[in-house]
Amino acid sequence: MKKRTIIIIIIAIILIFIASVILFLHKNNKSNTQVNTTRIYDENGQVVADFSKANEVTETKENISIQGIVELHHNGYIYIFNGQHFGEFGFEMDEYTSANILDKNQKCIDYITLNEYDTSYIEEGDLLICSGDLYIKGYGENDFDTKDNSIIVLKSKDYAEMKKEVLNGNSKYSSLVTIGESYADLGYVYLKYTLEDDIHSDTGYNFPFGIKAHITENTDISGSLQKGKSVEVQYEDLIEPFNELNLKSIKVIEK
């Protein structure tokens, strides 16, 4: 009887083990099926997005110049964004490009001083100007190869000073103000400033930046606040950070 009980127990253990393996394989297969479901279809069964080609290069632009603001410099890569963030929201600008740049310890040149450094000089918030080849991907992050070209670095502190001069109405840099995005019903607008600089080099550069300007009950609004409209603005106080500015007045310039 004792021998029979032992045999039954052994058989039960084997059956439990087999059942556990089958369950594990079933779950693993289900998980893989979900992960590999990379296509999105519309109501007619047509593919509207194919994420299986996320990292596939769809276009290569050779020997071009791009610029963008550094969001991350880590683990051998420098990631630049095609705009700037306001908390969890972002405001993109056509003048900038998002891309991963391989950190090959390239030569870096300070935009203001022209002093030379290596890539350890690059920090988050700096604005980079790069020349090379851009590899555009389906849905992934674009890659940029600087080849043997130097990277021009406009340090964030210098960029902040340039912004401050523009906001103060300094004529050193020419600039236009347009509505980037309007959320007037929520009490704010994104204002886009063009910042054109032809002072620090023979080449003129455009370094646009965005401001999150708040509309208060005292703000004098003239015209319809629509995206793309040119405006004249006055702030209550020019304080930093520039994303906490309250509008004293905003006037749409009708052309």
PDB file of C-alpha atoms in Angstrom:
ATOM      1  CA  MET A   1       0.000   0.000   0.000  1.00  0.00           C
ATOM      2  CA  LYS A   2       2.822   2.299   0.860  1.00  0.00           C
ATOM      3  CA  LYS A   3       4.528   1.555  -2.469  1.00  0.00           C
ATOM      4  CA  ARG A   4       1.290   2.249  -4.352  1.00  0.00           C
ATOM      5  CA  THR A   5       0.876   5.595  -2.571  1.00  0.00           C
ATOM      6  CA  ILE A   6       4.392   6.626  -3.510  1.00  0.00           C
ATOM      7  CA  ILE A   7       3.740   5.742  -7.155  1.00  0.00           C
ATOM      8  CA  ILE A   8       0.502   7.789  -7.150  1.00  0.00           C
ATOM      9  CA  ILE A   9       2.304  10.767  -5.639  1.00  0.00           C
ATOM     10  CA  ILE A  10       5.090  10.550  -8.242  1.00  0.00           C
ATOM     11  CA  ILE A  11       2.547  10.361 -11.067  1.00  0.00           C
ATOM     12  CA  ALA A  12       0.679  13.372  -9.634  1.00  0.00           C
ATOM     13  CA  ILE A  13       3.887  15.383  -9.444  1.00  0.00           C
ATOM     14  CA  ILE A  14       4.721  14.495 -13.058  1.00  0.00           C
ATOM     15  CA  LEU A  15       1.233  15.505 -14.214  1.00  0.00           C
ATOM     16  CA  ILE A  16       1.446  18.807 -12.342  1.00  0.00           C
ATOM     17  CA  PHE A  17       4.866  19.497 -13.893  1.00  0.00           C
ATOM     18  CA  ILE A  18       3.593  18.720 -17.410  1.00  0.00           C
ATOM     19  CA  ALA A  19       0.524  20.920 -16.856  1.00  0.00           C
ATOM     20  CA  SER A  20       2.736  23.762 -15.600  1.00  0.00           C
ATOM     21  CA  VAL A  21       4.998  23.521 -18.675  1.00  0.00           C
ATOM     22  CA  ILE A  22       2.002  23.534 -21.037  1.00  0.00           C
ATOM     23  CA  LEU A  23       0.496  26.559 -19.241  1.00  0.00           C
ATOM     24  CA  PHE A  24       3.826  28.412 -19.365  1.00  0.00           C
ATOM     25  CA  LEU A  25       4.269  27.734 -23.087  1.00  0.00           C
ATOM     26  CA  HIS A  26       0.679  28.833 -23.753  1.00  0.00           C
ATOM     27  CA  LYS A  27       1.157  32.121 -21.889  1.00  0.00           C
ATOM     28  CA  ASN A  28       4.521  32.731 -23.527  1.00  0.00           C
ATOM     29  CA  ASN A  29       3.079  32.093 -26.976  1.00  0.00           C
ATOM     30  CA  LYS A  30       0.154  34.420 -26.230  1.00  0.00           C
ATOM     31  CA  SER A  31       2.549  37.111 -25.037  1.00  0.00           C
ATOM     32  CA  ASN A  32       4.670  36.768 -28.164  1.00  0.00           C
ATOM     33  CA  THR A  33       1.558  36.991 -30.313  1.00  0.00           C
ATOM     34  CA  GLN A  34       0.602  40.274 -28.647  1.00  0.00           C
ATOM     35  CA  VAL A  35       4.116  41.689 -28.978  1.00  0.00           C
ATOM     36  CA  ASN A  36       4.322  40.730 -32.626  1.00  0.00           C
ATOM     37  CA  THR A  37       0.960  42.316 -33.408  1.00  0.00           C
ATOM     38  CA  THR A  38       2.582  45.351 -34.948  1.00  0.00           C
ATOM     39  CA  ARG A  39       0.002  46.357 -37.540  1.00  0.00           C
ATOM     40  CA  ILE A  40      -2.979  48.643 -37.017  1.00  0.00           C
ATOM     41  CA  TYR A  41      -5.952  48.229 -39.348  1.00  0.00           C
ATOM     42  CA  ASP A  42      -8.848  50.526 -40.201  1.00  0.00           C
ATOM     43  CA  GLU A  43     -12.491  49.440 -40.309  1.00  0.00           C
ATOM     44  CA  ASN A  44     -12.011  48.215 -43.900  1.00  0.00           C
ATOM     45  CA  GLY A  45      -9.111  45.976 -42.978  1.00  0.00           C
ATOM     46  CA  GLN A  46      -6.489  48.218 -44.546  1.00  0.00           C
ATOM     47  CA  VAL A  47      -3.138  48.631 -42.790  1.00  0.00           C
ATOM     48  CA  VAL A  48      -2.828  52.210 -41.528  1.00  0.00           C
ATOM     49  CA  ALA A  49       0.355  51.698 -39.481  1.00  0.00           C
ATOM     50  CA  ASP A  50       2.983  48.990 -39.627  1.00  0.00           C
ATOM     51  CA  PHE A  51       5.239  49.138 -36.586  1.00  0.00           C
ATOM     52  CA  SER A  52       7.135  46.041 -37.695  1.00  0.00           C
ATOM     53  CA  LYS A  53       9.141  48.492 -39.813  1.00  0.00           C
ATOM     54  CA  ALA A  54       9.725  50.948 -36.970  1.00  0.00           C
ATOM     55  CA  ASN A  55      13.498  50.808 -37.305  1.00  0.00           C
ATOM     56  CA  GLU A  56      13.588  50.459 -41.068  1.00  0.00           C
ATOM     57  CA  VAL A  57      15.243  53.405 -42.832  1.00  0.00           C
ATOM     58  CA  THR A  58      12.731  54.849 -45.286  1.00  0.00           C
ATOM     59  CA  GLU A  59      14.747  57.824 -46.505  1.00  0.00           C
ATOM     60  CA  THR A  60      18.323  59.093 -46.334  1.00  0.00           C
ATOM     61  CA  LYS A  61      19.196  62.775 -46.617  1.00  0.00           C
ATOM     62  CA  GLU A  62      22.881  63.199 -47.278  1.00  0.00           C
ATOM     63  CA  ASN A  63      25.119  66.144 -46.476  1.00  0.00           C
ATOM     64  CA  ILE A  64      22.523  68.295 -44.760  1.00  0.00           C
ATOM     65  CA  SER A  65      22.621  70.564 -41.737  1.00  0.00           C
ATOM     66  CA  ILE A  66      20.212  70.082 -38.844  1.00  0.00           C
ATOM     67  CA  GLN A  67      19.724  71.648 -35.444  1.00  0.00           C
ATOM     68  CA  GLY A  68      17.878  70.655 -32.306  1.00  0.00           C
ATOM     69  CA  ILE A  69      17.837  70.979 -28.524  1.00  0.00           C
ATOM     70  CA  VAL A  70      19.571  68.296 -26.467  1.00  0.00           C
ATOM     71  CA  GLU A  71      17.156  66.259 -24.368  1.00  0.00           C
ATOM     72  CA  LEU A  72      19.489  63.410 -23.442  1.00  0.00           C
ATOM     73  CA  HIS A  73      23.223  62.709 -23.536  1.00  0.00           C
ATOM     74  CA  HIS A  74      23.784  59.214 -22.213  1.00  0.00           C
ATOM     75  CA  ASN A  75      25.197  55.786 -23.067  1.00  0.00           C
ATOM     76  CA  GLY A  76      27.016  56.894 -26.189  1.00  0.00           C
ATOM     77  CA  TYR A  77      24.115  58.775 -27.761  1.00  0.00           C
ATOM     78  CA  ILE A  78      23.044  62.393 -27.965  1.00  0.00           C
ATOM     79  CA  TYR A  79      19.310  62.833 -28.526  1.00  0.00           C
ATOM     80  CA  ILE A  80      18.060  66.141 -29.929  1.00  0.00           C
ATOM     81  CA  PHE A  81      14.381  67.142 -30.095  1.00  0.00           C
ATOM     82  CA  ASN A  82      12.614  69.118 -32.819  1.00  0.00           C
ATOM     83  CA  GLY A  83      11.217  71.682 -30.433  1.00  0.00           C
ATOM     84  CA  GLN A  84      10.899  72.031 -26.705  1.00  0.00           C
ATOM     85  CA  HIS A  85       8.826  70.604 -23.881  1.00  0.00           C
ATOM     86  CA  PHE A  86       6.437  72.328 -21.510  1.00  0.00           C
ATOM     87  CA  GLY A  87       6.071  69.750 -18.776  1.00  0.00           C
ATOM     88  CA  GLU A  88       4.516  66.676 -20.360  1.00  0.00           C
ATOM     89  CA  PHE A  89       3.523  68.553 -23.520  1.00  0.00           C
ATOM     90  CA  GLY A  90       5.765  69.425 -26.433  1.00  0.00           C
ATOM     91  CA  PHE A  91       5.773  72.178 -29.012  1.00  0.00           C
ATOM     92  CA  GLU A  92       7.484  71.229 -32.276  1.00  0.00           C
ATOM     93  CA  MET A  93       9.099  73.611 -34.761  1.00  0.00           C
ATOM     94  CA  ASP A  94       9.949  73.035 -38.414  1.00  0.00           C
ATOM     95  CA  GLU A  95      13.400  74.536 -37.971  1.00  0.00           C
ATOM     96  CA  TYR A  96      14.488  71.721 -35.645  1.00  0.00           C
ATOM     97  CA  THR A  97      15.016  67.983 -36.140  1.00  0.00           C
ATOM     98  CA  SER A  98      14.644  65.021 -33.790  1.00  0.00           C
ATOM     99  CA  ALA A  99      17.468  62.497 -34.073  1.00  0.00           C
ATOM    100  CA  ASN A 100      19.851  60.209 -32.247  1.00  0.00           C
ATOM    101  CA  ILE A 101      23.477  61.231 -32.788  1.00  0.00           C
ATOM    102  CA  LEU A 102      26.188  58.674 -32.109  1.00  0.00           C
ATOM    103  CA  ASP A 103      28.681  60.060 -29.606  1.00  0.00           C
ATOM    104  CA  LYS A 104      32.012  59.448 -31.358  1.00  0.00           C
ATOM    105  CA  ASN A 105      33.781  62.057 -29.239  1.00  0.00           C
ATOM    106  CA  GLN A 106      33.528  64.480 -32.143  1.00  0.00           C
ATOM    107  CA  LYS A 107      35.120  67.879 -32.015  1.00  0.00           C
ATOM    108  CA  CYS A 108      32.690  70.458 -30.640  1.00  0.00           C
ATOM    109  CA  ILE A 109      32.902  74.202 -31.229  1.00  0.00           C
ATOM    110  CA  ASP A 110      31.255  76.698 -28.903  1.00  0.00           C
ATOM    111  CA  TYR A 111      28.912  78.906 -30.929  1.00  0.00           C
ATOM    112  CA  ILE A 112      29.818  82.087 -29.035  1.00  0.00           C
ATOM    113  CA  THR A 113      33.519  81.718 -28.176  1.00  0.00           C
ATOM    114  CA  LEU A 114      34.595  79.354 -30.990  1.00  0.00           C
ATOM    115  CA  ASN A 115      36.635  77.406 -28.434  1.00  0.00           C
ATOM    116  CA  GLU A 116      37.058  73.694 -29.161  1.00  0.00           C
ATOM    117  CA  TYR A 117      35.968  70.826 -26.881  1.00  0.00           C
ATOM    118  CA  ASP A 118      35.001  67.164 -27.037  1.00  0.00           C
ATOM    119  CA  THR A 119      31.451  65.822 -26.649  1.00  0.00           C
ATOM    120  CA  SER A 120      31.646  65.913 -22.848  1.00  0.00           C
ATOM    121  CA  TYR A 121      30.960  69.640 -23.346  1.00  0.00           C
ATOM    122  CA  ILE A 122      27.397  68.847 -24.513  1.00  0.00           C
ATOM    123  CA  GLU A 123      24.689  69.046 -21.858  1.00  0.00           C
ATOM    124  CA  GLU A 124      20.909  68.830 -21.781  1.00  0.00           C
ATOM    125  CA  GLY A 125      19.305  72.077 -22.924  1.00  0.00           C
ATOM    126  CA  ASP A 126      22.141  72.997 -25.306  1.00  0.00           C
ATOM    127  CA  LEU A 127      21.276  73.701 -28.933  1.00  0.00           C
ATOM    128  CA  LEU A 128      23.321  71.753 -31.493  1.00  0.00           C
ATOM    129  CA  ILE A 129      24.033  72.479 -35.141  1.00  0.00           C
ATOM    130  CA  CYS A 130      25.232  69.376 -36.993  1.00  0.00           C
ATOM    131  CA  SER A 131      26.208  68.482 -40.556  1.00  0.00           C
ATOM    132  CA  GLY A 132      26.080  64.991 -42.024  1.00  0.00           C
ATOM    133  CA  ASP A 133      23.571  62.330 -43.117  1.00  0.00           C
ATOM    134  CA  LEU A 134      20.054  61.919 -41.688  1.00  0.00           C
ATOM    135  CA  TYR A 135      18.504  58.440 -41.685  1.00  0.00           C
ATOM    136  CA  ILE A 136      14.712  58.725 -41.452  1.00  0.00           C
ATOM    137  CA  LYS A 137      12.907  55.677 -40.063  1.00  0.00           C
ATOM    138  CA  GLY A 138       9.324  54.451 -40.385  1.00  0.00           C
ATOM    139  CA  TYR A 139       8.155  55.009 -36.828  1.00  0.00           C
ATOM    140  CA  GLY A 140      11.367  54.860 -34.850  1.00  0.00           C
ATOM    141  CA  GLU A 141      13.753  57.594 -33.860  1.00  0.00           C
ATOM    142  CA  ASN A 142      15.818  59.030 -36.703  1.00  0.00           C
ATOM    143  CA  ASP A 143      19.586  58.588 -36.697  1.00  0.00           C
ATOM    144  CA  PHE A 144      22.128  61.224 -37.682  1.00  0.00           C
ATOM    145  CA  ASP A 145      25.725  60.570 -38.696  1.00  0.00           C
ATOM    146  CA  THR A 146      27.967  63.611 -38.292  1.00  0.00           C
ATOM    147  CA  LYS A 147      30.727  61.739 -40.162  1.00  0.00           C
ATOM    148  CA  ASP A 148      33.924  63.749 -39.611  1.00  0.00           C
ATOM    149  CA  ASN A 149      32.162  67.068 -39.101  1.00  0.00           C
ATOM    150  CA  SER A 150      32.365  69.141 -35.936  1.00  0.00           C
ATOM    151  CA  ILE A 151      29.304  69.854 -33.809  1.00  0.00           C
ATOM    152  CA  ILE A 152      28.495  73.497 -33.081  1.00  0.00           C
ATOM    153  CA  VAL A 153      27.195  73.955 -29.529  1.00  0.00           C
ATOM    154  CA  LEU A 154      25.096  76.898 -28.369  1.00  0.00           C
ATOM    155  CA  LYS A 155      25.162  76.489 -24.594  1.00  0.00           C
ATOM    156  CA  SER A 156      21.793  76.697 -22.841  1.00  0.00           C
ATOM    157  CA  LYS A 157      22.909  79.642 -20.678  1.00  0.00           C
ATOM    158  CA  ASP A 158      23.924  81.639 -23.770  1.00  0.00           C
ATOM    159  CA  TYR A 159      20.705  80.660 -25.515  1.00  0.00           C
ATOM    160  CA  ALA A 160      18.740  81.858 -22.468  1.00  0.00           C
ATOM    161  CA  GLU A 161      20.470  85.242 -22.627  1.00  0.00           C
ATOM    162  CA  MET A 162      19.593  85.568 -26.305  1.00  0.00           C
ATOM    163  CA  LYS A 163      15.952  84.766 -25.531  1.00  0.00           C
ATOM    164  CA  LYS A 164      15.930  87.335 -22.739  1.00  0.00           C
ATOM    165  CA  GLU A 165      17.218  90.051 -25.072  1.00  0.00           C
ATOM    166  CA  VAL A 166      14.498  89.252 -27.606  1.00  0.00           C
ATOM    167  CA  LEU A 167      11.773  89.283 -24.952  1.00  0.00           C
ATOM    168  CA  ASN A 168      13.065  92.625 -23.700  1.00  0.00           C
ATOM    169  CA  GLY A 169      12.671  94.068 -27.197  1.00  0.00           C
ATOM    170  CA  ASN A 170      16.394  94.310 -27.841  1.00  0.00           C
ATOM    171  CA  SER A 171      17.026  95.010 -31.551  1.00  0.00           C
ATOM    172  CA  LYS A 172      20.310  93.072 -31.520  1.00  0.00           C
ATOM    173  CA  TYR A 173      18.432  90.049 -32.853  1.00  0.00           C
ATOM    174  CA  SER A 174      15.539  90.330 -35.276  1.00  0.00           C
ATOM    175  CA  SER A 175      12.466  88.345 -34.325  1.00  0.00           C
ATOM    176  CA  LEU A 176       8.803  87.850 -35.196  1.00  0.00           C
ATOM    177  CA  VAL A 177       6.145  86.539 -32.821  1.00  0.00           C
ATOM    178  CA  THR A 178       3.411  84.161 -33.956  1.00  0.00           C
ATOM    179  CA  ILE A 179       0.861  81.963 -32.219  1.00  0.00           C
ATOM    180  CA  GLY A 180       2.264  78.443 -32.249  1.00  0.00           C
ATOM    181  CA  GLU A 181      -0.752  76.818 -30.605  1.00  0.00           C
ATOM    182  CA  SER A 182      -3.789  78.464 -28.998  1.00  0.00           C
ATOM    183  CA  TYR A 183      -5.409  77.096 -25.864  1.00  0.00           C
ATOM    184  CA  ALA A 184      -7.152  80.319 -24.917  1.00  0.00           C
ATOM    185  CA  ASP A 185     -10.078  78.402 -23.425  1.00  0.00           C
ATOM    186  CA  LEU A 186      -7.588  76.785 -21.032  1.00  0.00           C
ATOM    187  CA  GLY A 187      -5.917  80.099 -20.251  1.00  0.00           C
ATOM    188  CA  TYR A 188      -2.686  79.991 -22.249  1.00  0.00           C
ATOM    189  CA  VAL A 189      -1.074  80.149 -25.697  1.00  0.00           C
ATOM    190  CA  TYR A 190       2.220  78.924 -27.086  1.00  0.00           C
ATOM    191  CA  LEU A 191       4.030  81.829 -28.701  1.00  0.00           C
ATOM    192  CA  LYS A 192       6.774  81.163 -31.219  1.00  0.00           C
ATOM    193  CA  TYR A 193       9.630  83.643 -31.470  1.00  0.00           C
ATOM    194  CA  THR A 194      11.965  83.589 -34.431  1.00  0.00           C
ATOM    195  CA  LEU A 195      15.444  84.518 -33.285  1.00  0.00           C
ATOM    196  CA  GLU A 196      17.689  85.408 -36.186  1.00  0.00           C
ATOM    197  CA  ASP A 197      21.357  85.856 -35.414  1.00  0.00           C
ATOM    198  CA  ASP A 198      23.918  87.021 -37.970  1.00  0.00           C
ATOM    199  CA  ILE A 199      26.276  88.565 -35.408  1.00  0.00           C
ATOM    200  CA  HIS A 200      28.334  85.649 -34.148  1.00  0.00           C
ATOM    201  CA  SER A 201      29.258  84.123 -37.517  1.00  0.00           C
ATOM    202  CA  ASP A 202      29.304  84.775 -41.242  1.00  0.00           C
ATOM    203  CA  THR A 203      26.293  82.468 -41.529  1.00  0.00           C
ATOM    204  CA  GLY A 204      22.933  83.711 -40.317  1.00  0.00           C
ATOM    205  CA  TYR A 205      21.100  81.287 -38.021  1.00  0.00           C
ATOM    206  CA  ASN A 206      17.494  81.054 -36.920  1.00  0.00           C
ATOM    207  CA  PHE A 207      17.045  79.762 -33.364  1.00  0.00           C
ATOM    208  CA  PRO A 208      13.278  79.874 -32.749  1.00  0.00           C
ATOM    209  CA  PHE A 209      11.934  79.285 -29.267  1.00  0.00           C
ATOM    210  CA  GLY A 210       8.547  78.898 -27.659  1.00  0.00           C
ATOM    211  CA  ILE A 211       6.925  80.618 -24.704  1.00  0.00           C
ATOM    212  CA  LYS A 212       3.958  79.363 -22.745  1.00  0.00           C
ATOM    213  CA  ALA A 213       2.150  82.646 -22.073  1.00  0.00           C
ATOM    214  CA  HIS A 214      -0.735  82.709 -19.615  1.00  0.00           C
ATOM    215  CA  ILE A 215      -3.963  84.612 -20.192  1.00  0.00           C
ATOM    216  CA  THR A 216      -5.402  86.183 -17.067  1.00  0.00           C
ATOM    217  CA  GLU A 217      -8.638  88.027 -16.395  1.00  0.00           C
ATOM    218  CA  ASN A 218      -6.683  91.266 -16.853  1.00  0.00           C
ATOM    219  CA  THR A 219      -5.169  90.357 -20.241  1.00  0.00           C
ATOM    220  CA  ASP A 220      -6.180  92.772 -23.002  1.00  0.00           C
ATOM    221  CA  ILE A 221      -6.914  90.613 -26.089  1.00  0.00           C
ATOM    222  CA  SER A 222      -7.323  92.193 -29.515  1.00  0.00           C
ATOM    223  CA  GLY A 223      -8.269  89.907 -32.410  1.00  0.00           C
ATOM    224  CA  SER A 224      -8.884  86.189 -32.784  1.00  0.00           C
ATOM    225  CA  LEU A 225      -6.085  84.080 -31.306  1.00  0.00           C
ATOM    226  CA  GLN A 226      -5.542  81.557 -34.080  1.00  0.00           C
ATOM    227  CA  LYS A 227      -2.530  79.381 -34.844  1.00  0.00           C
ATOM    228  CA  GLY A 228      -0.060  81.032 -37.217  1.00  0.00           C
ATOM    229  CA  LYS A 229      -1.264  84.587 -36.609  1.00  0.00           C
ATOM    230  CA  SER A 230       1.387  87.263 -36.050  1.00  0.00           C
ATOM    231  CA  VAL A 231       0.958  89.101 -32.771  1.00  0.00           C
ATOM    232  CA  GLU A 232       2.297  91.925 -30.646  1.00  0.00           C
ATOM    233  CA  VAL A 233       2.601  91.067 -26.969  1.00  0.00           C
ATOM    234  CA  GLN A 234       3.334  92.694 -23.643  1.00  0.00           C
ATOM    235  CA  TYR A 235       3.980  90.821 -20.417  1.00  0.00           C
ATOM    236  CA  GLU A 236       3.151  91.855 -16.871  1.00  0.00           C
ATOM    237  CA  ASP A 237       6.670  91.019 -15.689  1.00  0.00           C
ATOM    238  CA  LEU A 238       9.588  89.476 -17.559  1.00  0.00           C
ATOM    239  CA  ILE A 239      10.549  86.893 -14.998  1.00  0.00           C
ATOM    240  CA  GLU A 240      12.172  83.497 -15.362  1.00  0.00           C
ATOM    241  CA  PRO A 241      11.301  80.780 -16.089  1.00  0.00           C
ATOM    242  CA  PHE A 242       9.861  82.063 -19.328  1.00  0.00           C
ATOM    243  CA  ASN A 243       7.016  79.543 -19.171  1.00  0.00           C
ATOM    244  CA  GLU A 244       5.366  81.353 -16.270  1.00  0.00           C
ATOM    245  CA  LEU A 245       4.849  84.703 -17.990  1.00  0.00           C
ATOM    246  CA  ASN A 246       1.455  86.402 -17.737  1.00  0.00           C
ATOM    247  CA  LEU A 247       0.228  88.363 -20.724  1.00  0.00           C
ATOM    248  CA  LYS A 248      -0.594  92.018 -20.160  1.00  0.00           C
ATOM    249  CA  SER A 249      -1.830  92.340 -23.729  1.00  0.00           C
ATOM    250  CA  ILE A 250      -1.846  90.408 -26.985  1.00  0.00           C
ATOM    251  CA  LYS A 251      -2.820  91.943 -30.313  1.00  0.00           C
ATOM    252  CA  VAL A 252      -3.272  90.065 -33.577  1.00  0.00           C
ATOM    253  CA  ILE A 253      -1.603  91.784 -36.534  1.00  0.00           C
ATOM    254  CA  GLU A 254      -3.962  91.582 -39.495  1.00  0.00           C
ATOM    255  CA  LYS A 255      -2.208  91.537 -42.851  1.00  0.00           C
TER     256      LYS A 255
END
